[in-house]
XYZ file of C-alpha atoms in Angstrom:
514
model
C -127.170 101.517 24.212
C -127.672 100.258 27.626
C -129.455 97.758 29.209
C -132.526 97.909 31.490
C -132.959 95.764 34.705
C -135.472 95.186 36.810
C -135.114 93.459 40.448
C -138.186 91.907 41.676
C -138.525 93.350 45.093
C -140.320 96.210 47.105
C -141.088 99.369 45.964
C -143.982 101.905 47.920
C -144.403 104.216 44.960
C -142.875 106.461 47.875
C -139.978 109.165 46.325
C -136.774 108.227 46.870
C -133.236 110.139 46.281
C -131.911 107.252 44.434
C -132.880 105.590 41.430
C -134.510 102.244 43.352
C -135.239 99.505 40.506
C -132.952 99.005 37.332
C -129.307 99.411 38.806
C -128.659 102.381 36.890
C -128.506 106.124 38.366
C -129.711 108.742 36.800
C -128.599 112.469 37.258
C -132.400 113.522 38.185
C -135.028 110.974 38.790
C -138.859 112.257 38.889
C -140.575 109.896 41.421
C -144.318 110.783 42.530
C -146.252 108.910 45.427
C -149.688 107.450 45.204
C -151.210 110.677 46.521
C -149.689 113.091 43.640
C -146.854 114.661 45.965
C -143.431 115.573 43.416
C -140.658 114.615 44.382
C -137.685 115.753 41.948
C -134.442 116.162 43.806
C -130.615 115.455 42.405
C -129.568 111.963 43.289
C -126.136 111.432 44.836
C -124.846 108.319 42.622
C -125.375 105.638 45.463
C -124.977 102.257 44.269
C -127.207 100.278 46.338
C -130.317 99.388 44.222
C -133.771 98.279 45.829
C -135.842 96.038 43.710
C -139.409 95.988 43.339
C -142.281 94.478 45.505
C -142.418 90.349 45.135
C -145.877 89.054 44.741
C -147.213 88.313 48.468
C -144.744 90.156 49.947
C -147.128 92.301 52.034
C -149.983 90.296 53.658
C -152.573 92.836 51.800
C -153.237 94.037 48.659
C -152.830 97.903 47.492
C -155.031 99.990 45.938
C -155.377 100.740 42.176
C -154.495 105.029 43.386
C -151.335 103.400 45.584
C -149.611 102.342 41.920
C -146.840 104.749 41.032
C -147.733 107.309 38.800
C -146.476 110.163 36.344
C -149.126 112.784 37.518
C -153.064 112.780 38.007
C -153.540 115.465 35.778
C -154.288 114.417 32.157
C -153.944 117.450 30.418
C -151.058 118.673 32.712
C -148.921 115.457 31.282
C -150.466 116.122 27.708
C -148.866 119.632 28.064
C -145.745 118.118 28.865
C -145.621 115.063 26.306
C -146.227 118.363 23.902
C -143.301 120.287 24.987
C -141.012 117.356 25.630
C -141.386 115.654 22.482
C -142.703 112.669 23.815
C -145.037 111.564 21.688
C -141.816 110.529 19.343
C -139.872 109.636 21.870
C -142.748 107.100 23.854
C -140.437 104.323 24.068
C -137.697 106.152 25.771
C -140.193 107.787 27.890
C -141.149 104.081 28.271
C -137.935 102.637 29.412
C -137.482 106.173 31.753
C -140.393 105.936 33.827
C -139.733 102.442 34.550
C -135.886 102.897 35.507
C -137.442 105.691 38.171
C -140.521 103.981 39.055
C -140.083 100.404 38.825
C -141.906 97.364 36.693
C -145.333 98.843 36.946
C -146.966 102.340 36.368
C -150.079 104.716 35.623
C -150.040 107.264 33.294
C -152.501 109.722 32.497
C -152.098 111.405 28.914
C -155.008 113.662 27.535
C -157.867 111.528 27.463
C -156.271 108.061 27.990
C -155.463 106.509 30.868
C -152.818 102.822 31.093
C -151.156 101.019 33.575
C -147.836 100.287 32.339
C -146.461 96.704 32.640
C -142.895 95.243 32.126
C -142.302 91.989 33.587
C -143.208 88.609 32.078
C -144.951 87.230 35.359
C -147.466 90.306 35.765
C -147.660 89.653 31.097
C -148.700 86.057 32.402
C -150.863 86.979 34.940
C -152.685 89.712 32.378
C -152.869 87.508 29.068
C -154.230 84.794 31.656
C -157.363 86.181 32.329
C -158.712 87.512 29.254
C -161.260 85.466 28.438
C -163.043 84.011 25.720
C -163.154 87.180 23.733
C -160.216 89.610 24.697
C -160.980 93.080 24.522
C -158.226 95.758 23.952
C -158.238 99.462 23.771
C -159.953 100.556 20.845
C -158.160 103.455 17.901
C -160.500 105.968 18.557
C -159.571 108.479 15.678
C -159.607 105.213 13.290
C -162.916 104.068 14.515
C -164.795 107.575 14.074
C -163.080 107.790 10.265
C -165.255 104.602 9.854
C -168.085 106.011 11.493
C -168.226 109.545 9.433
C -167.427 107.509 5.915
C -169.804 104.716 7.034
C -167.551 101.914 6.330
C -167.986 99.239 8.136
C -165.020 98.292 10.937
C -162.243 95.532 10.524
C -161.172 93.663 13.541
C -159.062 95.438 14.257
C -161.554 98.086 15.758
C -163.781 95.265 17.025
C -164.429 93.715 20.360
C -167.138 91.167 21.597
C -169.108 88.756 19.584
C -168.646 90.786 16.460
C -164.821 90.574 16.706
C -165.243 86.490 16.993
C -167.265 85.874 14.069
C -164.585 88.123 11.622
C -161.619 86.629 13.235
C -162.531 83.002 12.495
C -163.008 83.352 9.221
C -159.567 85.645 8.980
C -157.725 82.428 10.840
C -158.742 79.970 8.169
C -157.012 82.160 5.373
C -154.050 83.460 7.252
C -153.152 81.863 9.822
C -154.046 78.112 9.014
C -151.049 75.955 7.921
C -153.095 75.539 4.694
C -152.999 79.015 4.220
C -149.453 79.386 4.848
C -148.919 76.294 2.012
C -151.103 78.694 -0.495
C -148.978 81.931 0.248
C -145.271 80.828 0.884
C -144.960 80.702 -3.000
C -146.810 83.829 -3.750
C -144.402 85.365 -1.351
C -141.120 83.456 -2.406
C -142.142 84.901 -5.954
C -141.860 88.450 -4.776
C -138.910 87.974 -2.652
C -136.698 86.652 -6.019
C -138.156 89.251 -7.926
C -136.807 91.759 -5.081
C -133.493 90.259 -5.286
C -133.350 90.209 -9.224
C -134.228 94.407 -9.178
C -131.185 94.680 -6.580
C -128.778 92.762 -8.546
C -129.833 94.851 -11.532
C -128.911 98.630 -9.586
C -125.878 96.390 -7.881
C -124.444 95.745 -11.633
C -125.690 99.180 -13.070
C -125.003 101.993 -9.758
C -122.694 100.230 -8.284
C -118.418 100.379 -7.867
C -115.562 97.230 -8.317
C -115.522 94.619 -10.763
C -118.029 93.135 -13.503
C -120.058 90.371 -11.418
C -118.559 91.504 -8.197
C -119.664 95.503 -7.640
C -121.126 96.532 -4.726
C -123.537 99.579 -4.225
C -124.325 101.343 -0.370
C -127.991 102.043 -1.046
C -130.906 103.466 1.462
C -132.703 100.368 1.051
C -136.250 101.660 2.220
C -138.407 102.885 -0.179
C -137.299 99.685 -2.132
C -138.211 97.220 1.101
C -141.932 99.878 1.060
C -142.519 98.650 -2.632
C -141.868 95.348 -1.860
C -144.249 94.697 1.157
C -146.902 96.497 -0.965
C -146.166 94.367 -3.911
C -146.255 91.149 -1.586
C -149.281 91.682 0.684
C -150.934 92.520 -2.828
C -150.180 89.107 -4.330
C -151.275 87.345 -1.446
C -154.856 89.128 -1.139
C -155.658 89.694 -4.896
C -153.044 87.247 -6.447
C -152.041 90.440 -8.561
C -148.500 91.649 -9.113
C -148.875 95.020 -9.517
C -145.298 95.989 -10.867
C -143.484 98.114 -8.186
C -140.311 96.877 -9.131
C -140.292 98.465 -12.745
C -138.370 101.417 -13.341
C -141.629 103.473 -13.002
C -143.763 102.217 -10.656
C -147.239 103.393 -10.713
C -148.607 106.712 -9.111
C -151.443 105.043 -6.896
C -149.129 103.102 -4.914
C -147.032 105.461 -4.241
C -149.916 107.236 -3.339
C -150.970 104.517 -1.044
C -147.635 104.225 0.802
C -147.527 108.137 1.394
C -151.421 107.319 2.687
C -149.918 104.805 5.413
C -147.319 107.096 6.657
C -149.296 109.796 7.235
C -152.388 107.552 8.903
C -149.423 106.392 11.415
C -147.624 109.696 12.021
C -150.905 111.468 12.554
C -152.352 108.496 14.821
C -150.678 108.980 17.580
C -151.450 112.798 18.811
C -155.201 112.155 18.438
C -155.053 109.154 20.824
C -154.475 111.536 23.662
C -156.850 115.056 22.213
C -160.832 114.929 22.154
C -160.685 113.993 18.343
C -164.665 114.756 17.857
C -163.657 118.626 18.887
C -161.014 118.548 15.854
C -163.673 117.181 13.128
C -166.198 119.775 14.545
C -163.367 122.602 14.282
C -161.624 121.003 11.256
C -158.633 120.599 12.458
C -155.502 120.227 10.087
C -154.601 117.143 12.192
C -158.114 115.300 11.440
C -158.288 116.450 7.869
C -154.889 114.711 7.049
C -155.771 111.926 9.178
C -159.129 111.532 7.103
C -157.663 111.902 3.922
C -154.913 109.668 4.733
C -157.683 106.939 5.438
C -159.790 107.996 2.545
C -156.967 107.387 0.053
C -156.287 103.545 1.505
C -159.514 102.718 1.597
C -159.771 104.284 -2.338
C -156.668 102.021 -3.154
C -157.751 98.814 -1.287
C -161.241 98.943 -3.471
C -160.050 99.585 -6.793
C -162.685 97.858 -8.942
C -159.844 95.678 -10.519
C -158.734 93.730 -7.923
C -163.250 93.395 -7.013
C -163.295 90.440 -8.632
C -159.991 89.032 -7.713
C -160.571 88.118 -4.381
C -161.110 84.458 -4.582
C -161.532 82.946 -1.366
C -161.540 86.181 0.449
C -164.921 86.938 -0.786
C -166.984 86.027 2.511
C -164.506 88.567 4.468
C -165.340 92.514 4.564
C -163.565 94.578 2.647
C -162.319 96.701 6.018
C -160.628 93.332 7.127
C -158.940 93.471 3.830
C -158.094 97.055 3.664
C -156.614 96.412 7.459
C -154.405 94.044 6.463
C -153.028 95.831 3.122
C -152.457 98.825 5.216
C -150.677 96.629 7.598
C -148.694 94.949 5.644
C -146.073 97.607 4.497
C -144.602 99.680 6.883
C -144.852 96.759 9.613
C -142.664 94.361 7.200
C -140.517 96.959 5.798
C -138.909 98.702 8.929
C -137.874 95.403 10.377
C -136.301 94.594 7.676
C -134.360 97.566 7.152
C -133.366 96.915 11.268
C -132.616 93.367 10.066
C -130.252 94.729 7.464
C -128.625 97.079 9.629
C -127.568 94.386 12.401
C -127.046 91.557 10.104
C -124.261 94.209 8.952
C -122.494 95.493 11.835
C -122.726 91.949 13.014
C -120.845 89.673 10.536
C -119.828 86.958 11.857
C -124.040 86.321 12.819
C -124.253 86.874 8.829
C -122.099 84.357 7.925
C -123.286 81.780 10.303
C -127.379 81.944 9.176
C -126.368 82.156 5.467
C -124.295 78.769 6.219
C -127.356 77.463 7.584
C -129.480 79.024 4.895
C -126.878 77.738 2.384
C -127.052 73.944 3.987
C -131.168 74.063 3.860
C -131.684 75.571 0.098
C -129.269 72.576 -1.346
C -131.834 70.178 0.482
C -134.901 71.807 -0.137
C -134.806 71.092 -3.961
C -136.271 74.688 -4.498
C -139.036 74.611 -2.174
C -139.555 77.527 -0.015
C -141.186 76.755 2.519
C -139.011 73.363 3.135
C -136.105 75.700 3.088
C -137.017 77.938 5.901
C -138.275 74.749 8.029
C -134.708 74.104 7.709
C -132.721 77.548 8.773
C -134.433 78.186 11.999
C -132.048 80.890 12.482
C -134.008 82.795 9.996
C -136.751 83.175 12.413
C -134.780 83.882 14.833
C -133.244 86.932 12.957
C -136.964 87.736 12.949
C -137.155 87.554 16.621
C -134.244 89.341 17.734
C -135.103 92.336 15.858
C -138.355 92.844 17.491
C -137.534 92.221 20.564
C -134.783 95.140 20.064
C -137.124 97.440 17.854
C -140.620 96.322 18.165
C -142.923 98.109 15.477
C -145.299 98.137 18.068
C -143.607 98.925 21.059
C -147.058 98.294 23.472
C -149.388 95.061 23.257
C -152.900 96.035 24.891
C -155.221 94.173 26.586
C -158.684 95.132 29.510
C -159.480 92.583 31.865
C -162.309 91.416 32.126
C -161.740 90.758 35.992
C -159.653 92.225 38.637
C -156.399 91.301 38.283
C -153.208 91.549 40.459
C -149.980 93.018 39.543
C -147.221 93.465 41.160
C -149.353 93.386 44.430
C -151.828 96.457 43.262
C -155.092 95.701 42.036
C -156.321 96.761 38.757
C -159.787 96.705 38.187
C -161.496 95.154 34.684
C -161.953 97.264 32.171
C -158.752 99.212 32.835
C -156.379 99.469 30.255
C -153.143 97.802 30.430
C -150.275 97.870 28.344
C -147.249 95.993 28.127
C -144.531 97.643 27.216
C -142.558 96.135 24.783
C -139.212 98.530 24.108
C -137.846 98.126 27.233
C -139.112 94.959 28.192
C -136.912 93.352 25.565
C -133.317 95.787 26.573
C -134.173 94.308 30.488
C -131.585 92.518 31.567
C -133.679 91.178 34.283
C -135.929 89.615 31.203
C -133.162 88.621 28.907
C -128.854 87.426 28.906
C -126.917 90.267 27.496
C -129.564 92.257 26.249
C -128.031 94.653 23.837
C -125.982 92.067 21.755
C -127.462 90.959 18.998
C -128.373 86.442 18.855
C -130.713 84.798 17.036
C -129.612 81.755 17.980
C -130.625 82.851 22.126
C -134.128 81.903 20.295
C -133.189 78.198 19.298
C -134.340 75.347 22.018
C -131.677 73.271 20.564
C -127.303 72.658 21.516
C -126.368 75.995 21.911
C -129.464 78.367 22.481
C -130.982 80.006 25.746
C -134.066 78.258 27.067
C -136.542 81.191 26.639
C -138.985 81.084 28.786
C -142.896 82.752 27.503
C -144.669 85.973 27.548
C -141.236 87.121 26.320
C -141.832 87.598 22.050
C -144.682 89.609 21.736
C -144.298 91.505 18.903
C -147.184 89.698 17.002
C -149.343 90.249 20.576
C -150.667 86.781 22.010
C -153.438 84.757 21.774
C -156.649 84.891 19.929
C -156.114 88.440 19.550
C -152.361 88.259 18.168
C -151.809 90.005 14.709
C -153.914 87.940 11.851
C -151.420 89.231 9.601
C -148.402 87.398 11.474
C -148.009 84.462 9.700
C -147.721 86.367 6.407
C -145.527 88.918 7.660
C -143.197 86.075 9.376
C -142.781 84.315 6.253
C -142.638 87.297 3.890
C -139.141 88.594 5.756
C -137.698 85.343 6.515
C -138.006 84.632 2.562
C -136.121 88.090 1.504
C -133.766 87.161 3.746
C -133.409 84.244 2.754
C -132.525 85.262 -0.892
C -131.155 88.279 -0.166
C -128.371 86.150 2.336
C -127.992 83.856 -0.739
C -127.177 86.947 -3.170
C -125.297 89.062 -1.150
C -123.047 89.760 1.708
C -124.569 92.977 3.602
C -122.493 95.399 5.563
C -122.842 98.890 6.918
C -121.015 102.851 6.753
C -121.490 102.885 10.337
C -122.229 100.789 13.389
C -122.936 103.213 15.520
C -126.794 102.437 17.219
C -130.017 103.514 15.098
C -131.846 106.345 16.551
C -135.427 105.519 16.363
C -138.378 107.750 16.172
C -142.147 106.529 17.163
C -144.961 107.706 14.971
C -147.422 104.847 15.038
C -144.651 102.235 14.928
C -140.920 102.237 15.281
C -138.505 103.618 12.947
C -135.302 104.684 12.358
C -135.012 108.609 12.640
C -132.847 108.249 9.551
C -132.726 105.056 7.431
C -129.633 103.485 7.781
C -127.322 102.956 4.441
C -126.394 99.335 3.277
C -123.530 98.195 1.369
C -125.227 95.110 -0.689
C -122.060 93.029 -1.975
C -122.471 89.949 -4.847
C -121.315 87.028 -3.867
């Protein structure tokens, strides 16, 4: 993989025959000025780079229409995302528009329409004027399933006054350090219990010596059942046995339910989703069902009266967070595996720490990961390389300025996340892989903010973050304590965007006892 820069200096959204703003020269570049004129013409490998426009480099501001663009025509580019595969490919579409058109772009897509950020001073300048309640682009197809089924709306599909009054109430049982305290051991439970199945295959599948075998496994559909089984015990305190030899039918069910809500999300951000309900569109109906069967799961009537505390939050908050706690735990952790592998000399040196902080914790969990930072920072460097989401959204609520262009409130902008964190303008050596660049102490990078967004920012960052945090940092934890991890291959992941980012193809793990 290579690296993305970004120079911050001048750019006119004019077309130019080289590539102007990341140092790296492609064999076609498409470049289009503010008025809509194409220019795509072979570029002659100069090396001379241009960087983009400095804040107050001009004495006026540009127009909103004067920001580079990808074309004016929504269902022109729609055409084109079809036949191009972009709509799995967003990221690298992503990280190619802004190597050809610099830090800061519109895009027009169907019915949606973004301005496209990169930088961490415009991120500042964006996050810094949202207000007392933030608003962000709401999941249309999502919010008309509620609509049609009349359920009522989580937060996630909330703005305004309403959003507030949910979201305090979710911060007091998620996000609250007294919160954390009541779900670090609910977590910790499921994490050993992970660790005990894999020992278990390791001695019964797998090749070498009694107490010493090893076993290269496609770890994901056990890391699936183990994010359902966790977020599970933390909302209904109910383990509900995915790590037996026969796991039950509904949650499989439910998983399969999440995968298709997030692979068929994505195409009906950009059609007129009302025309495919009134046509019944294939698209739609698996959408629907999709939601119909996690909202079935997240209300079966045993876990009703299990909810505990939870009982003054609606049951779409809960469903929300249920159906975003698997996929969005799992696939980093299978990315965690993978680089923990081909890297092992970073291995060694976090299970050391994670060694050193165990002995002194005296078997308390939460102690122990105060103590092996690097954890975290394992956590970190994965999603900066392979966010799940790869944009964080956010509307103004006043005109802002980026990049010397003026974007008017209410527009949509989205930082970009992917190839924010492979900029080499953003961070040191981009594409090697260092939790410890994360650590403020002797021997870490001074990181600077607006730079881990993965969980968003704010009072709009994910409610589920401090559970997801915790949740991987304890598997690892135990898993680093267990077993040594390497990989068939260290060849880079090819990733695939559906909702969230994934590997096209799961990578294999050899899981070695210790």
């Amino acid at each position: 993989m290579r690296s993305m820069s970004v120079r911050a200096s001048g750019s006119q959204g004019a077309c130019r025959s080289r590539n102007p703003f990341f140092g790296v020269t492609p064999e076609r570049a498409l470049c289009m000025t503010a008025a809509g004129t194409v220019a795509d013409e072979k570029l002659k490998g100069r090396k001379e780079a241009q960087g983009v426009r400095k804040r107050g480099a001009r004495a006026w501001v540009q127009s909103f229409e004067e920001i580079p663009h990808t074309g004016k025509y929504g269902w022109v580019n729609l055409m084109k995302f079809w036949r191009q595969g972009y709509f799995r490919q967003l990221h690298k579409h992503m990280e190619g528009t802004f190597n050809a058109l610099g830090p800061i772009y519109r895009e027009h897509v169907g019915t949606q329409k973004t301005v496209n950020i990169i930088l961490p001073s415009d991120i500042a300048e964006l996050f810094q004027s949202e207000g007392r309640l933030p608003q962000r682009m709401t999941l249309k197809p999502w919010a008309t399933h509620r609509e049609i089924r009349q359920h009522s709306k989580g937060i996630f599909l909330k703005n305004g006054e309403e959003w507030r009054s949910d979201r305090v109430l979710l911060n007091k049982e998620v996000l609250m350090s007294s919160a954390v305290q009541r779900f670090i051991p609910l977590l910790d439970e499921v994490a050993r219990d992970f660790c005990k199945m894999l020992q278990k295959k390791v001695e019964r599948e797998g090749i070498g010596q009694k107490g010493k075998r090893s076993l290269t496994v496609d770890p994901s559909p056990d890391l699936f059942r183990f994010a359902l089984e966790a977020i599970c015990n933390v909302l209904y305190g109910e383990r509900i046995g995915l790590f037996s030899s026969s796991p039950s039918l509904e949650s499989q069910k439910f998983i399969w339910a999440v995968e298709q809500m997030l692979a068929t999300t994505p195409p009906l951000l950009y059609l007129p989703h009302q025309l495919l309900l009134h046509i019944g569109a294939s698209l739609w109906t698996q959408h629907a069902t999709a939601w119909d069967n996690i909202f079935s799961h997240g209300r079966k009537g045993s876990w009703v009266e299990r909810r505990g505390s939870w009982r003054p939050i609606p049951w779409a908050n809960i469903t929300e967070l249920m159906a975003g706690g698997v996929d969005t735990t799992a696939v980093p952790l299978q990315f965690a595996f993978f680089e923990l592998g081909r890297n092992p000399e970073v291995q060694e040196k976090v299970r050391q720490q994670v060694r050193t902080s165990w002995a002194l914790a005296d078997g308390d969990p939460l102690v122990a990961l105060q103590g092996a930072p690097l954890l975290r920072g394992i956590i970190k460097e994965v999603l900066r390389l392979y966010p799940v989401g790869i944009t964080v959204n956010r509307m103004p609520v006043k005109d802002i300025i980026l990049q010397n262009y003026r974007v008017p409130a209410g527009t949509t902008v989205s930082v970009c996340l992917y190839p924010m964190g492979r900029s080499s303008d953003v961070f040191d050596d981009p594409m090697r892989f260092d939790p410890g660049r994360w650590s403020s102490g002797k021997g870490g990078q001074r990181i600077s903010g607006f730079r881990s967004l993965a969980f968003g920012f704010g009072a709009r960052q994910c409610v589920g973050r401090r559970i997801a945090e915790n949740e991987m940092q304890l598997l690892l934890m135990h898993i680093l304590l267990n077993f040594n991890i390497s990989v068939l291959s260290t060849e880079d992941i090819k990733t695939t965007h559906t909702l969230i980012l994934q590997p096209e193809t799961p990578p294999k793990i050899t899981f070695s006892k210790l």
